[in-house]
Amino acid sequence: MNVKPGLDPFLLLDAPVPRPRRRRGLRLAALVTAALAIAFVGLRYFYPHVVEGEVLRPGILDIELQGPGTLSALSEASVGSRIQARIEELAVDRNDVVAKGEVLARLAFDDLSGELGAAEASAQAAERGVSAAQAERDRATATLEKERATHERQVALFAKGVASTAGLEDALAARREAEAELARTGRAVEQAEAERDAAIARIAVARAQLDDSVLRAPISGVVVSRMRHVGEMLTAGSDVLHLVDPASLVLTARLDEGAMSAILPGQAARITFSHAGTPISGHVLRLGREVDEETREFEIDIALDALPANWALGQRAMARILIEQRGPVLTVPTSFLVWRDGRPGVWVASRARARWCEVTLGEAGMERVEIRHGIAAGQNILKPGGLYSFMRVRLAGPVT
């Protein structure tokens, strides 16, 4: 050890040692911890927290059934070609509104006009043939009447002994020849009439084919799809356009077969489409009479009171059907239920403190559930979320 000159090293050993600062740090930490604990306790149990909730009051409970569905139409039609032809003109496109009988497309079929003209010419020639055959038959009829009268006169004269046997036989032969000629002309008339009818039928076929070259709307509605373009060659049976009557649109919903006895035509319904949050009202139109063997579901058609601004066939939606209304009863939103050990309960505000109360549930709707025992009317019920027992709360107002 190096010691400055003039200093006694033993005196250095007896000098006082400075007090460490660690104790003051511990005291400060203890004070901070205590302050934080007090602040935590105060914040947790004495500072009022604003909580959403509502006052429990009796009301009407809507008992509803819910099921998915798709938008379909009761009146729709596909417009297609009945002949092989090329599309010459398309007068409409998707989303166009059309009236029944309106021209939608025209097909080019060059041979149709020629076939119709030939059929009309054949019909005119056949009509003239019928007239000529009828004239021949009329002449044969007149000849037969003449020969019949001559034969009858020869018979009378032969009976008086005036006419000869040869004259009688000649009269009979002439009569029979006239009868044969009348029969022949009659068959000629029938053949001419058959040819005329065949020509008229060919005219009808040609006109029908000519009409088939003009595609018209079979129903009034909206063009929802167009499968072909101008210039394309069509075969018989090819679809060109698809029409839907918007007034016939329904939501075809699927429900479990166990709900079949609860569904009746006319029941009120609410439909929520995937792209629109506002429900659309409607009513049950009819029930299906088949149950899917795999899913054990049956279908119902729901008529809509209005259509969404944008709609499409096959669009998905969720349907809620009102099957019963009960009340007045005490109900809480289903989102307010909190389960503990398999027991249902709700948070209530008692003397500005949060408290969980076990309840007995009754009938349930889609959004609210009946409370039969456990809490009473007038109590403030709280929306769960961060609540704990004895938490100081202040009700913010009803939940929207």
mmCIF file of C-alpha atoms in Angstrom, residues 121-134 192 196:
data_model
loop_
_atom_site.group_PDB
_atom_site.id
_atom_site.type_symbol
_atom_site.label_atom_id
_atom_site.label_comp_id
_atom_site.label_asym_id
_atom_site.label_seq_id
_atom_site.Cartn_x
_atom_site.Cartn_y
_atom_site.Cartn_z
ATOM 1 C CA ALA A 121 -96.077 -21.646 -106.359
ATOM 2 C CA SER A 122 -96.730 -25.343 -105.814
ATOM 3 C CA ALA A 123 -99.837 -24.495 -103.838
ATOM 4 C CA GLN A 124 -101.142 -22.271 -106.624
ATOM 5 C CA ALA A 125 -100.507 -24.983 -109.235
ATOM 6 C CA ALA A 126 -102.168 -27.571 -107.036
ATOM 7 C CA GLU A 127 -105.184 -25.303 -106.617
ATOM 8 C CA ARG A 128 -105.511 -25.017 -110.404
ATOM 9 C CA GLY A 129 -105.207 -28.791 -110.677
ATOM 10 C CA VAL A 130 -108.047 -29.189 -108.194
ATOM 11 C CA SER A 131 -110.223 -26.844 -110.247
ATOM 12 C CA ALA A 132 -109.491 -28.777 -113.466
ATOM 13 C CA ALA A 133 -110.191 -32.121 -111.799
ATOM 14 C CA GLN A 134 -113.446 -30.820 -110.387
ATOM 15 C CA ALA A 192 -105.400 -32.905 -106.685
ATOM 16 C CA ARG A 196 -102.878 -28.868 -102.756
#
